[in-house]
Short mmCIF file of C-alpha atoms and ligand atoms in Angstrom, two decimals:
data_model
loop_
_atom_site.label_atom_id
_atom_site.label_comp_id
_atom_site.label_asym_id
_atom_site.label_seq_id
_atom_site.Cartn_x
_atom_site.Cartn_y
_atom_site.Cartn_z
CA SER A 1 121.20 120.01 100.11
CA GLU A 2 119.19 120.27 103.29
CA GLN A 3 116.72 122.97 104.20
CA ASN A 4 115.59 123.89 107.69
CA ASP A 5 111.95 124.66 108.28
CA HIS A 6 110.60 127.00 110.86
CA GLN A 7 109.03 125.66 114.01
CA PHE A 8 105.68 123.86 114.28
CA ASP A 9 103.86 122.79 117.40
CA VAL A 10 103.28 119.35 115.92
CA VAL A 11 104.45 117.38 112.90
CA VAL A 12 102.07 114.59 111.88
CA VAL A 13 103.51 111.87 109.67
CA GLY A 14 100.96 110.26 107.31
CA GLY A 15 97.72 111.56 105.81
CA GLY A 16 95.49 108.49 106.33
CA PRO A 17 92.45 108.66 108.62
CA GLY A 18 94.59 108.58 111.78
CA GLY A 19 96.85 111.45 110.72
CA SER A 20 94.04 113.56 109.30
CA THR A 21 91.97 113.17 112.46
CA ALA A 22 94.80 114.00 114.86
CA SER A 23 96.07 116.97 112.86
CA THR A 24 92.63 118.52 112.32
CA LEU A 25 91.64 118.31 115.99
CA MET A 26 94.90 120.01 117.00
CA ALA A 27 94.62 122.76 114.35
CA MET A 28 91.07 123.40 115.53
CA GLN A 29 92.58 124.38 118.88
CA GLY A 30 94.79 126.93 117.17
CA HIS A 31 98.03 124.92 117.13
CA ARG A 32 100.48 125.04 114.24
CA VAL A 33 100.39 121.62 112.63
CA LEU A 34 102.37 120.29 109.67
CA LEU A 35 101.23 117.03 108.05
CA LEU A 36 103.71 115.18 105.81
CA GLU A 37 102.31 112.56 103.42
CA LYS A 38 104.52 110.39 101.24
CA GLU A 39 102.02 109.90 98.39
CA GLU A 40 100.05 112.30 96.26
CA PHE A 41 96.32 111.98 97.00
CA PRO A 42 94.06 110.38 95.96
CA ARG A 43 96.00 107.18 96.67
CA TYR A 44 94.71 103.61 96.95
CA GLN A 45 94.23 102.08 100.40
CA ILE A 46 92.42 99.02 101.72
CA GLY A 47 89.98 99.28 104.66
CA GLU A 48 86.67 100.24 103.12
CA SER A 49 84.04 99.18 105.61
CA LEU A 50 83.47 101.81 108.30
CA LEU A 51 81.77 101.72 111.69
CA PRO A 52 79.10 104.06 113.09
CA SER A 53 81.58 105.39 115.68
CA THR A 54 83.75 106.78 112.88
CA VAL A 55 80.93 108.19 110.80
CA HIS A 56 78.81 109.74 113.56
CA GLY A 57 81.45 110.28 116.22
CA ILE A 58 84.80 111.28 114.79
CA CYS A 59 83.59 112.63 111.45
CA LYS A 60 81.08 114.83 113.23
CA LEU A 61 83.79 116.23 115.50
CA LEU A 62 85.93 116.89 112.42
CA GLY A 63 83.05 118.72 110.76
CA VAL A 64 82.87 116.59 107.61
CA SER A 65 79.36 115.15 108.00
CA GLU A 66 78.03 117.23 105.11
CA GLU A 67 80.88 116.28 102.77
CA LEU A 68 80.30 112.63 103.60
CA GLU A 69 76.63 112.97 102.77
CA LYS A 70 77.46 114.65 99.49
CA ALA A 71 79.87 111.88 98.58
CA ALA A 72 76.90 109.49 98.67
CA PHE A 73 78.84 106.50 100.00
CA MET A 74 77.07 103.15 100.24
CA PRO A 75 74.99 103.09 103.45
CA LYS A 76 75.89 100.15 105.70
CA ARG A 77 73.24 99.04 108.19
CA GLY A 78 75.25 96.18 109.63
CA GLY A 79 76.80 92.87 108.67
CA THR A 80 75.74 89.52 107.29
CA PHE A 81 77.85 86.52 108.28
CA ARG A 82 78.01 82.93 107.11
CA TRP A 83 80.20 82.05 110.04
CA GLY A 84 80.46 79.51 112.83
CA SER A 85 78.38 76.38 113.25
CA SER A 86 75.16 77.80 111.72
CA PRO A 87 74.81 76.73 108.09
CA GLU A 88 72.62 79.74 107.27
CA PRO A 89 73.88 83.34 107.10
CA TRP A 90 72.90 85.54 110.06
CA THR A 91 72.56 89.31 110.03
CA PHE A 92 73.00 92.01 112.65
CA SER A 93 72.00 95.64 112.39
CA PHE A 94 73.73 98.46 114.29
CA SER A 95 70.30 99.79 115.23
CA VAL A 96 69.66 97.02 117.78
CA SER A 97 72.04 98.81 120.13
CA GLU A 98 70.75 101.86 121.97
CA THR A 99 74.21 103.34 121.55
CA PHE A 100 73.63 103.71 117.82
CA SER A 101 69.94 104.43 117.78
CA GLY A 102 68.16 106.27 114.99
CA PRO A 103 70.17 107.94 112.25
CA THR A 104 73.47 107.18 114.00
CA SER A 105 73.03 103.49 113.28
CA LEU A 106 74.10 103.85 109.63
CA ALA A 107 77.76 103.58 108.67
CA TYR A 108 79.30 103.67 105.19
CA GLN A 109 81.25 101.50 102.82
CA VAL A 110 83.78 103.86 101.27
CA GLU A 111 86.26 104.03 98.46
CA ARG A 112 89.27 105.02 100.52
CA MET A 113 90.66 107.16 97.72
CA LYS A 114 87.62 109.41 98.19
CA PHE A 115 87.17 109.11 101.95
CA ASP A 116 90.80 109.81 102.81
CA GLN A 117 90.82 112.76 100.40
CA ILE A 118 87.80 114.29 102.16
CA LEU A 119 89.53 114.01 105.55
CA LEU A 120 92.82 115.40 104.24
CA ASP A 121 91.15 118.34 102.45
CA ASN A 122 89.25 119.06 105.63
CA ALA A 123 92.52 119.08 107.59
CA ARG A 124 93.80 121.73 105.17
CA SER A 125 90.68 123.81 105.45
CA LYS A 126 90.89 123.67 109.27
CA GLY A 127 94.39 125.14 109.14
CA VAL A 128 96.76 122.14 108.90
CA GLU A 129 99.68 122.72 106.54
CA VAL A 130 99.69 119.61 104.35
CA ARG A 131 102.67 118.65 102.22
CA GLU A 132 102.14 115.68 99.93
CA LYS A 133 104.94 113.77 98.20
CA SER A 134 106.97 114.29 101.37
CA SER A 135 108.48 111.13 102.75
CA VAL A 136 109.67 111.13 106.35
CA VAL A 137 112.95 109.27 106.72
CA ASP A 138 113.92 109.86 110.34
CA VAL A 139 113.19 111.68 113.57
CA ILE A 140 115.30 114.38 115.21
CA GLU A 141 116.29 113.41 118.73
CA GLU A 142 117.82 115.69 121.33
CA ASP A 143 118.71 114.53 124.84
CA GLY A 144 116.36 111.58 124.51
CA VAL A 145 113.42 113.73 123.40
CA ILE A 146 111.95 113.70 119.88
CA ARG A 147 112.03 117.20 118.46
CA GLY A 148 111.06 116.91 114.80
CA VAL A 149 111.62 114.90 111.62
CA ARG A 150 113.72 114.70 108.49
CA TYR A 151 111.93 114.21 105.21
CA ALA A 152 112.58 114.14 101.47
CA ASP A 153 110.35 116.07 99.08
CA ALA A 154 109.37 115.04 95.51
CA ASP A 155 112.70 116.33 94.14
CA GLY A 156 114.67 114.40 96.70
CA VAL A 157 115.57 117.56 98.62
CA ARG A 158 116.07 116.79 102.30
CA HIS A 159 114.33 118.95 104.90
CA GLU A 160 114.52 119.19 108.64
CA VAL A 161 111.43 120.29 110.57
CA ARG A 162 111.45 120.99 114.29
CA SER A 163 108.41 120.67 116.49
CA ARG A 164 107.33 120.18 120.08
CA PHE A 165 105.63 116.87 119.15
CA VAL A 166 105.80 114.26 116.41
CA VAL A 167 102.75 112.09 115.74
CA ASP A 168 103.57 108.96 113.76
CA ALA A 169 100.44 108.03 111.81
CA SER A 170 102.27 106.52 108.85
CA GLY A 171 100.55 103.16 109.02
CA ASN A 172 101.80 99.59 109.13
CA LYS A 173 104.83 100.43 106.96
CA SER A 174 105.95 103.25 109.24
CA ARG A 175 109.69 103.89 109.03
CA ILE A 176 109.90 105.65 112.38
CA HIS A 177 107.61 103.74 114.78
CA SER A 178 110.54 101.83 116.26
CA LYS A 179 111.99 105.14 117.54
CA ILE A 180 109.42 104.87 120.32
CA GLY A 181 111.50 101.99 121.70
CA GLY A 182 110.42 98.46 122.49
CA THR A 183 109.34 96.09 119.76
CA ARG A 184 106.31 95.33 117.65
CA HIS A 185 104.78 92.16 119.05
CA TYR A 186 103.22 90.04 116.32
CA SER A 187 100.19 88.02 117.31
CA GLU A 188 100.68 84.26 117.56
CA PHE A 189 97.02 83.86 116.86
CA PHE A 190 96.22 86.13 113.92
CA GLN A 191 98.72 85.35 111.19
CA ASN A 192 96.62 85.75 108.10
CA ILE A 193 97.25 86.66 104.49
CA ALA A 194 94.74 88.66 102.44
CA LEU A 195 94.31 88.45 98.66
CA PHE A 196 91.86 90.94 97.18
CA GLY A 197 90.45 92.53 94.03
CA TYR A 198 87.39 94.33 92.64
CA PHE A 199 84.37 93.22 90.65
CA GLU A 200 81.62 94.93 88.68
CA GLY A 201 78.11 93.57 88.51
CA GLY A 202 78.17 91.52 91.73
CA LYS A 203 74.81 90.69 93.31
CA ARG A 204 73.43 92.51 96.33
CA LEU A 205 71.80 91.14 99.46
CA PRO A 206 68.06 91.77 99.52
CA ALA A 207 66.91 95.15 100.91
CA PRO A 208 67.29 96.57 103.48
CA ASN A 209 70.66 94.79 103.85
CA SER A 210 72.03 95.49 100.37
CA GLY A 211 74.77 97.76 101.77
CA ASN A 212 75.87 95.30 104.48
CA ILE A 213 79.32 93.83 104.59
CA LEU A 214 79.04 90.11 103.81
CA CYS A 215 81.58 87.81 105.45
CA ALA A 216 81.65 84.13 104.52
CA ALA A 217 83.89 81.49 106.06
CA PHE A 218 85.22 78.54 104.06
CA ASP A 219 87.83 75.84 104.63
CA ASP A 220 90.97 77.93 104.17
CA GLY A 221 89.71 81.14 105.73
CA TRP A 222 86.98 83.67 104.98
CA PHE A 223 85.86 86.16 102.35
CA TRP A 224 84.78 89.80 102.64
CA TYR A 225 82.31 91.10 100.10
CA ILE A 226 81.86 94.88 100.39
CA PRO A 227 79.46 96.76 98.10
CA LEU A 228 81.18 100.10 97.38
CA THR A 229 78.71 101.41 94.78
CA ASP A 230 75.74 99.80 93.01
CA GLU A 231 78.23 98.40 90.47
CA LEU A 232 81.53 98.00 92.31
CA THR A 233 82.32 95.35 94.95
CA SER A 234 85.50 94.83 96.95
CA VAL A 235 86.18 91.11 97.37
CA GLY A 236 88.97 89.64 99.47
CA ALA A 237 90.02 86.30 100.88
CA VAL A 238 91.69 86.20 104.30
CA LEU A 239 93.64 82.95 104.51
CA ARG A 240 95.13 81.04 107.38
CA ARG A 241 98.89 81.02 107.41
CA GLU A 242 98.89 77.30 106.51
CA ALA A 243 97.27 78.26 103.19
CA LEU A 244 100.14 80.60 102.23
CA GLU A 245 101.19 78.50 99.23
CA ARG A 246 97.81 79.19 97.64
CA VAL A 247 98.75 82.80 96.94
CA GLN A 248 102.19 82.04 95.53
CA GLY A 249 102.04 82.16 91.76
CA ASP A 250 99.31 83.65 89.55
CA LYS A 251 97.24 85.92 91.79
CA GLU A 252 94.22 86.02 89.48
CA LYS A 253 94.03 82.22 89.29
CA ALA A 254 94.46 82.01 93.05
CA LEU A 255 91.64 84.46 93.75
CA MET A 256 89.27 82.80 91.29
CA SER A 257 89.88 79.29 92.63
CA LEU A 258 89.35 80.49 96.21
CA ILE A 259 86.05 82.08 95.16
CA ASP A 260 84.99 78.75 93.65
CA GLU A 261 85.46 77.14 97.06
CA CYS A 262 83.10 79.53 98.82
CA PRO A 263 79.58 78.96 97.44
CA LEU A 264 77.96 82.11 98.88
CA ILE A 265 80.58 84.40 97.34
CA ALA A 266 80.68 82.41 94.06
CA GLU A 267 76.93 82.81 93.79
CA HIS A 268 77.09 86.57 94.42
CA LEU A 269 79.77 86.90 91.73
CA SER A 270 78.17 84.53 89.21
CA GLU A 271 77.38 87.38 86.80
CA ALA A 272 80.22 89.71 87.72
CA ARG A 273 83.41 90.73 85.88
CA ARG A 274 86.68 91.42 87.61
CA VAL A 275 87.90 95.02 87.19
CA GLU A 276 91.18 94.80 85.25
CA SER A 277 92.37 98.37 84.86
CA GLY A 278 92.83 101.52 86.90
CA PRO A 279 93.46 101.58 90.66
CA TYR A 280 91.01 98.69 91.15
CA GLY A 281 92.52 96.55 88.40
CA GLU A 282 95.32 95.05 90.44
CA ILE A 283 94.96 91.99 92.64
CA ARG A 284 96.78 92.79 95.83
CA ILE A 285 98.23 90.80 98.72
CA ARG A 286 98.65 91.94 102.29
CA LYS A 287 100.18 89.88 105.00
CA ASP A 288 98.17 91.50 107.75
CA TYR A 289 99.92 89.84 110.64
CA SER A 290 98.37 91.50 113.64
CA TYR A 291 100.74 93.36 115.93
CA ILE A 292 100.96 95.77 118.79
CA GLN A 293 103.87 98.02 119.70
CA GLU A 294 105.28 97.50 123.19
CA LYS A 295 105.03 101.23 123.93
CA PHE A 296 102.84 103.86 122.27
CA TRP A 297 104.74 107.00 123.25
CA ARG A 298 107.96 108.55 124.47
CA PRO A 299 108.73 112.17 125.29
CA GLY A 300 107.93 114.22 122.19
CA MET A 301 106.39 111.42 120.15
CA VAL A 302 103.26 109.27 119.97
CA LEU A 303 102.04 106.48 117.64
CA VAL A 304 98.54 106.68 116.12
CA GLY A 305 96.54 104.11 114.14
CA ASP A 306 98.28 101.25 112.35
CA ALA A 307 101.67 102.67 113.33
CA ALA A 308 100.84 101.50 116.87
CA CYS A 309 98.78 98.36 116.32
CA PHE A 310 96.62 96.41 113.93
CA ILE A 311 94.10 93.67 114.46
CA ASP A 312 92.57 91.21 112.01
CA PRO A 313 90.09 92.93 109.64
CA VAL A 314 86.98 90.77 110.16
CA PHE A 315 85.12 93.47 112.11
CA SER A 316 86.41 96.43 110.11
CA SER A 317 87.98 97.97 113.18
CA GLY A 318 91.07 99.49 111.48
CA VAL A 319 89.75 102.94 110.57
CA HIS A 320 87.85 103.08 113.86
CA LEU A 321 91.01 102.41 115.88
CA ALA A 322 93.02 104.84 113.72
CA THR A 323 90.55 107.71 114.03
CA TYR A 324 89.79 107.02 117.70
CA SER A 325 93.49 107.06 118.53
CA GLY A 326 93.79 110.24 116.43
CA LEU A 327 91.20 111.85 118.69
CA LEU A 328 92.91 110.58 121.86
CA ALA A 329 96.33 111.81 120.69
CA ALA A 330 94.99 115.24 119.71
CA ARG A 331 93.28 115.53 123.07
CA SER A 332 96.53 114.67 124.82
CA ILE A 333 98.71 117.08 122.87
CA ASN A 334 96.10 119.87 123.09
CA SER A 335 96.17 119.45 126.86
CA VAL A 336 99.95 119.76 127.08
CA LEU A 337 100.15 122.71 124.67
CA GLY A 338 97.27 124.37 126.53
CA GLY A 339 99.13 124.00 129.83
CA ASP A 340 96.55 121.69 131.47
CA PHE A 341 98.67 118.62 132.19
CA GLU A 342 102.16 117.18 131.93
CA GLU A 343 103.02 115.05 128.94
CA GLU A 344 103.42 111.86 130.95
CA LYS A 345 99.97 112.14 132.49
CA VAL A 346 98.13 112.58 129.19
CA PHE A 347 100.10 110.05 127.17
CA GLU A 348 99.51 107.45 129.87
CA GLU A 349 95.80 108.14 129.50
CA TYR A 350 96.22 107.89 125.74
CA GLU A 351 97.93 104.56 125.89
CA ALA A 352 95.52 103.10 128.47
CA ARG A 353 92.47 103.96 126.39
CA TYR A 354 93.89 102.89 123.05
CA ARG A 355 95.15 99.58 124.46
CA ASN A 356 91.80 99.00 126.08
CA GLU A 357 89.87 99.38 122.84
CA TYR A 358 92.38 97.22 120.98
CA ALA A 359 92.19 94.52 123.68
CA LEU A 360 88.40 94.33 123.46
CA PHE A 361 88.53 93.60 119.74
CA HIS A 362 91.45 91.23 120.20
CA ASP A 363 89.86 89.17 122.96
CA PHE A 364 86.55 89.00 121.19
CA LEU A 365 88.13 88.02 117.87
CA VAL A 366 90.03 85.11 119.39
CA ALA A 367 86.67 83.58 120.35
CA PHE A 368 85.08 84.58 117.04
CA TYR A 369 87.61 82.53 115.09
CA ASP A 370 86.35 79.40 116.81
CA MET A 371 84.11 78.07 114.04
CA HIS A 372 82.47 75.44 116.23
CA ARG A 373 80.29 77.97 117.98
CA ASP A 374 77.07 79.62 116.88
CA GLU A 375 76.18 83.31 116.82
CA ASP A 376 74.52 83.29 120.25
CA SER A 377 77.72 82.04 121.76
CA TYR A 378 79.67 84.82 119.99
CA PHE A 379 77.22 87.41 121.34
CA TRP A 380 77.64 86.02 124.82
CA THR A 381 81.43 86.34 124.49
CA ALA A 382 81.05 90.00 123.50
CA LYS A 383 79.02 90.59 126.65
CA LYS A 384 81.71 88.86 128.68
CA VAL A 385 84.75 90.69 127.27
CA MET A 386 82.92 94.02 127.64
CA ASN A 387 81.69 93.15 131.12
CA SER A 388 78.39 94.63 129.95
CA SER A 389 74.94 94.53 131.49
CA SER A 390 73.24 94.75 128.07
CA SER A 391 72.04 91.66 126.22
CA GLY A 392 74.55 89.53 124.30
CA LEU A 393 73.38 90.81 120.93
CA GLU A 394 73.45 94.44 122.05
CA SER A 395 76.92 94.03 123.56
CA PHE A 396 78.14 92.44 120.34
CA VAL A 397 76.74 95.27 118.20
CA GLU A 398 78.11 97.93 120.53
CA LEU A 399 81.56 96.34 120.29
CA VAL A 400 81.63 95.79 116.53
CA GLY A 401 80.09 99.23 115.93
CA GLY A 402 83.03 100.83 117.74
CA GLY A 403 81.01 101.97 120.74
CA ALA A 404 82.41 99.75 123.49
CA SER A 405 84.17 102.61 125.24
CA ARG A 406 80.90 104.60 125.32
CA GLU A 407 83.10 107.64 124.75
CA SER A 408 81.09 110.72 123.80
CA GLY A 409 83.52 111.41 120.96
CA LEU A 410 82.52 108.10 119.40
CA VAL A 411 78.89 107.48 120.09
CA ASN A 412 77.44 110.88 120.77
CA ALA A 413 79.75 113.50 119.31
CA GLY A 414 76.61 115.51 118.67
CA SER A 415 76.49 116.21 122.37
CA TYR A 416 79.80 118.07 122.13
CA ALA A 417 78.75 120.08 119.11
CA GLU A 418 75.28 120.72 120.46
CA GLN A 419 76.61 121.66 123.81
CA HIS A 420 78.71 124.40 122.19
CA GLU A 421 76.08 125.59 119.83
CA SER A 422 72.91 125.47 121.86
CA THR A 423 74.48 127.02 124.92
CA PHE A 424 75.90 129.89 122.93
CA ARG A 425 72.73 130.37 120.91
CA GLU A 426 70.37 130.17 123.84
CA PHE A 427 72.26 132.53 126.08
CA SER A 428 73.51 134.99 123.52
CA ASP A 429 69.90 135.28 122.32
CA LEU A 430 68.73 135.98 125.84
CA VAL A 431 71.41 138.52 126.55
CA ASP A 432 71.36 140.33 123.22
CA GLU A 433 67.63 140.34 122.65
CA PRO A 434 65.94 140.18 125.99
CA ALA A 435 62.73 141.88 124.86
CA GLY A 436 59.70 139.62 125.10
CA GLU A 437 56.44 140.16 123.26
CA THR A 438 54.67 142.10 125.97
CA GLY A 439 55.58 145.37 127.59
CA ALA A 440 55.76 143.73 131.00
CA ASP A 441 58.32 141.24 129.75
CA ARG A 442 60.29 144.02 128.16
CA ASP A 443 60.37 145.95 131.41
CA LEU A 444 61.52 142.92 133.25
CA PHE A 445 64.29 142.14 130.79
CA ASP A 446 65.35 145.74 130.51
CA SER A 447 66.12 145.96 134.18
CA THR A 448 69.86 145.99 134.62
CA LEU A 449 69.65 143.58 137.49
CA VAL A 450 67.97 140.92 135.36
CA GLN A 451 70.43 141.66 132.57
CA SER A 452 73.42 141.09 134.75
CA VAL A 453 71.94 137.95 136.27
CA LEU A 454 71.34 136.60 132.80
CA GLU A 455 74.83 137.48 131.69
CA GLU A 456 76.33 135.81 134.71
CA GLY A 457 74.07 132.82 134.08
CA ALA A 458 75.27 132.72 130.51
CA LYS A 459 78.90 132.74 131.58
CA ILE A 460 78.38 129.94 134.04
CA GLN A 461 76.52 127.89 131.50
CA VAL A 462 79.10 128.48 128.80
CA HIS A 463 81.85 127.63 131.24
CA ALA A 464 80.02 124.50 132.25
CA ALA A 465 79.61 123.54 128.65
CA LEU A 466 83.14 124.20 127.51
CA GLY A 467 85.41 124.06 130.49
CA GLU A 468 84.19 121.11 132.47
CA VAL A 469 83.24 117.55 131.83
CA LEU A 470 80.05 115.98 130.64
CA ASP A 471 78.21 114.42 133.55
CA ASP A 472 78.36 110.90 132.22
CA GLU A 473 82.11 110.69 131.60
CA GLU A 474 83.92 108.39 133.98
CA PRO A 475 87.63 107.61 134.14
CA ILE A 476 88.56 104.14 132.91
CA ARG A 477 91.09 103.60 135.68
CA GLU A 478 91.95 104.97 139.06
CA GLY A 479 93.54 108.38 138.83
CA GLY A 480 92.62 108.56 135.16
CA LEU A 481 91.39 111.54 133.20
CA VAL A 482 88.15 112.14 131.32
CA PRO A 483 87.42 114.13 128.15
CA SER A 484 86.66 117.82 128.61
CA ALA A 485 83.11 118.87 127.70
CA ASP A 486 84.07 119.89 124.17
CA GLY A 487 86.00 116.63 123.69
CA MET A 488 89.21 118.43 122.70
CA ARG A 489 91.28 118.06 125.89
CA TRP A 490 91.57 115.98 129.04
CA ALA A 491 90.06 117.05 132.34
CA HIS A 492 89.83 115.79 135.91
CA PRO A 493 86.65 113.80 136.61
CA SER A 494 83.84 115.94 138.04
CA TYR A 495 83.85 114.28 141.46
P1 FAD B 501 97.03 104.41 106.68
O1 FAD B 501 95.65 104.44 106.16
O2 FAD B 501 97.92 103.29 106.26
O3 FAD B 501 97.70 105.79 106.30
C1 FAD B 501 99.08 106.00 106.49
C2 FAD B 501 99.56 107.08 105.52
O4 FAD B 501 100.92 107.36 105.80
C3 FAD B 501 99.49 106.65 104.07
O5 FAD B 501 98.77 107.60 103.32
C4 FAD B 501 100.96 106.55 103.65
O6 FAD B 501 101.17 106.92 102.29
C5 FAD B 501 101.61 107.54 104.59
N1 FAD B 501 103.03 107.25 104.84
C6 FAD B 501 103.61 106.04 104.99
N2 FAD B 501 104.93 106.18 105.21
C7 FAD B 501 105.19 107.50 105.20
C8 FAD B 501 106.37 108.27 105.37
N3 FAD B 501 107.58 107.68 105.61
N4 FAD B 501 106.29 109.61 105.30
C9 FAD B 501 105.10 110.24 105.07
N5 FAD B 501 103.94 109.54 104.91
C10 FAD B 501 103.99 108.20 104.98
N6 FAD B 501 89.83 98.85 108.22
C11 FAD B 501 88.53 99.17 108.29
O7 FAD B 501 88.18 100.10 109.00
N7 FAD B 501 87.59 98.49 107.55
C12 FAD B 501 87.94 97.45 106.76
O8 FAD B 501 87.07 96.87 106.09
C13 FAD B 501 89.30 97.06 106.70
N8 FAD B 501 89.70 96.03 105.92
C14 FAD B 501 91.03 95.71 105.88
C15 FAD B 501 91.44 94.61 105.12
C16 FAD B 501 92.79 94.23 105.09
C17 FAD B 501 93.23 93.05 104.30
C18 FAD B 501 93.74 94.99 105.84
C19 FAD B 501 95.19 94.61 105.82
C20 FAD B 501 93.33 96.08 106.57
C21 FAD B 501 91.99 96.44 106.61
N9 FAD B 501 91.56 97.53 107.38
C22 FAD B 501 90.24 97.82 107.45
C23 FAD B 501 92.51 98.32 108.17
C24 FAD B 501 92.82 99.69 107.55
O9 FAD B 501 93.39 99.52 106.28
C25 FAD B 501 93.81 100.44 108.43
O10 FAD B 501 93.63 100.12 109.77
C26 FAD B 501 93.71 101.96 108.28
O11 FAD B 501 93.94 102.36 106.96
C27 FAD B 501 94.72 102.63 109.21
O12 FAD B 501 94.72 104.02 109.06
P2 FAD B 501 96.04 104.85 109.39
O13 FAD B 501 95.66 106.28 109.20
O14 FAD B 501 96.60 104.41 110.66
O15 FAD B 501 97.09 104.40 108.28
#
């Protein structure tokens, strides 16, 4: 049997970070959003090391900062790498970049079962209709335009849902991404295989770096070592394609013998036990061939996160790219539904910005995989690919912290929130309670002339804060758009 659902403005496919971000930011603008997720949460997912741009940019916009604090995830100050020609490990901290100064320099290492649940629950509480155990099998196409999806619920009942837009955020295994047209281009360069598991009782780097991600290169590839809690560590080997035969056969034996070949990781795990039961008990394999879809959108449909592209995990850019593209897609769809711009205009902006961010990581990573260079040379490359005037180290940290675009939604989302709040507070206070302490002040404020000037002032300020662009936003290309002051839509640049 097949059931028809009523109309939604947007159907979002997939409840990972990309889908949760996009759906929440559209529901916050009052649009009717349905999110369909195949699994029942919490569900396991890899991708545990986050960047400051996600924690302090996107998560702030989504309004989950408090929930994240309550969850008490492992604080991550930066990364420690045994990588390249230097025999000794080197460490970077996000705080060396002005972009992530002060409290915004801390990211988290997260158990994705918990993190993704927080984002999905938040989507619900912001008005997104979420249906779990709902697997999307196809899109509905009419006259070349995507107009909804078909999905199967837990009982196998088929449903048809119609919508103005479909956002595919269903990850690397998306069943519908190819409906965009064009092909997925797999990278010639990054053709790696990951083998990973979990350990209890692994050692920690000395303070203050105990929450850092540790990455250690060895002959056949490199290891990640991510402290998730004081006890639990995520450990994975990323192998060159030529080492594929090493993961065929007993996975446990394979992982243990790879660990033995990487002294830094072996030492950290010398007193640890592998977790053998529960969601962390399995040793998993992912062939994370990096790819990018030829096109990111077509009329009625857009790809977000891994559904569009994925790049090698060494700099933990996956969740950053997924949530950033979620923001960009929401901004684009909000603009069309709000009547600001045509679909083509905003999706072109979407694709340009998402490709740009992806390309920065890609181009930098190609150089980073050259093991004959030292860290200073890597930093210099970061400066070059970003075309930045900052120092090499700062450019590197800005890039690997997710702040290369310098987008307010990523590095300074507080400015959006503050701009709303402080403008409203300041001016509504003035207008509602104009009386000062002294009689003279009171007289002044009581005059209707002053009242009306203040009210007009308030309106202009509020309009400036919400309707126009932040002064420092510049288009990334000629004729391009910039974020509106509240970050939720696109706008014309201010000049
Ligand atoms: P996902 O997180 O994959 O979410 C997609 C959702 O869609 C899932 O919940 C899925 O169940 C659902 N879905 C799938 N099909 C359907 C369907 N037909 N209908 C309905 N729902 C569907 N990233 C980092 O940031 N840090 C890291 O340290 C990191 N390490 C990584 C290590 C490895 C080995 C790999 C392979 C990746 C790593 N990543 C890392 C990348 C990260 O896993 C992804 O980039 C990120 O999860 C992408 O988010 P997403 O929302 O696009 O997709």
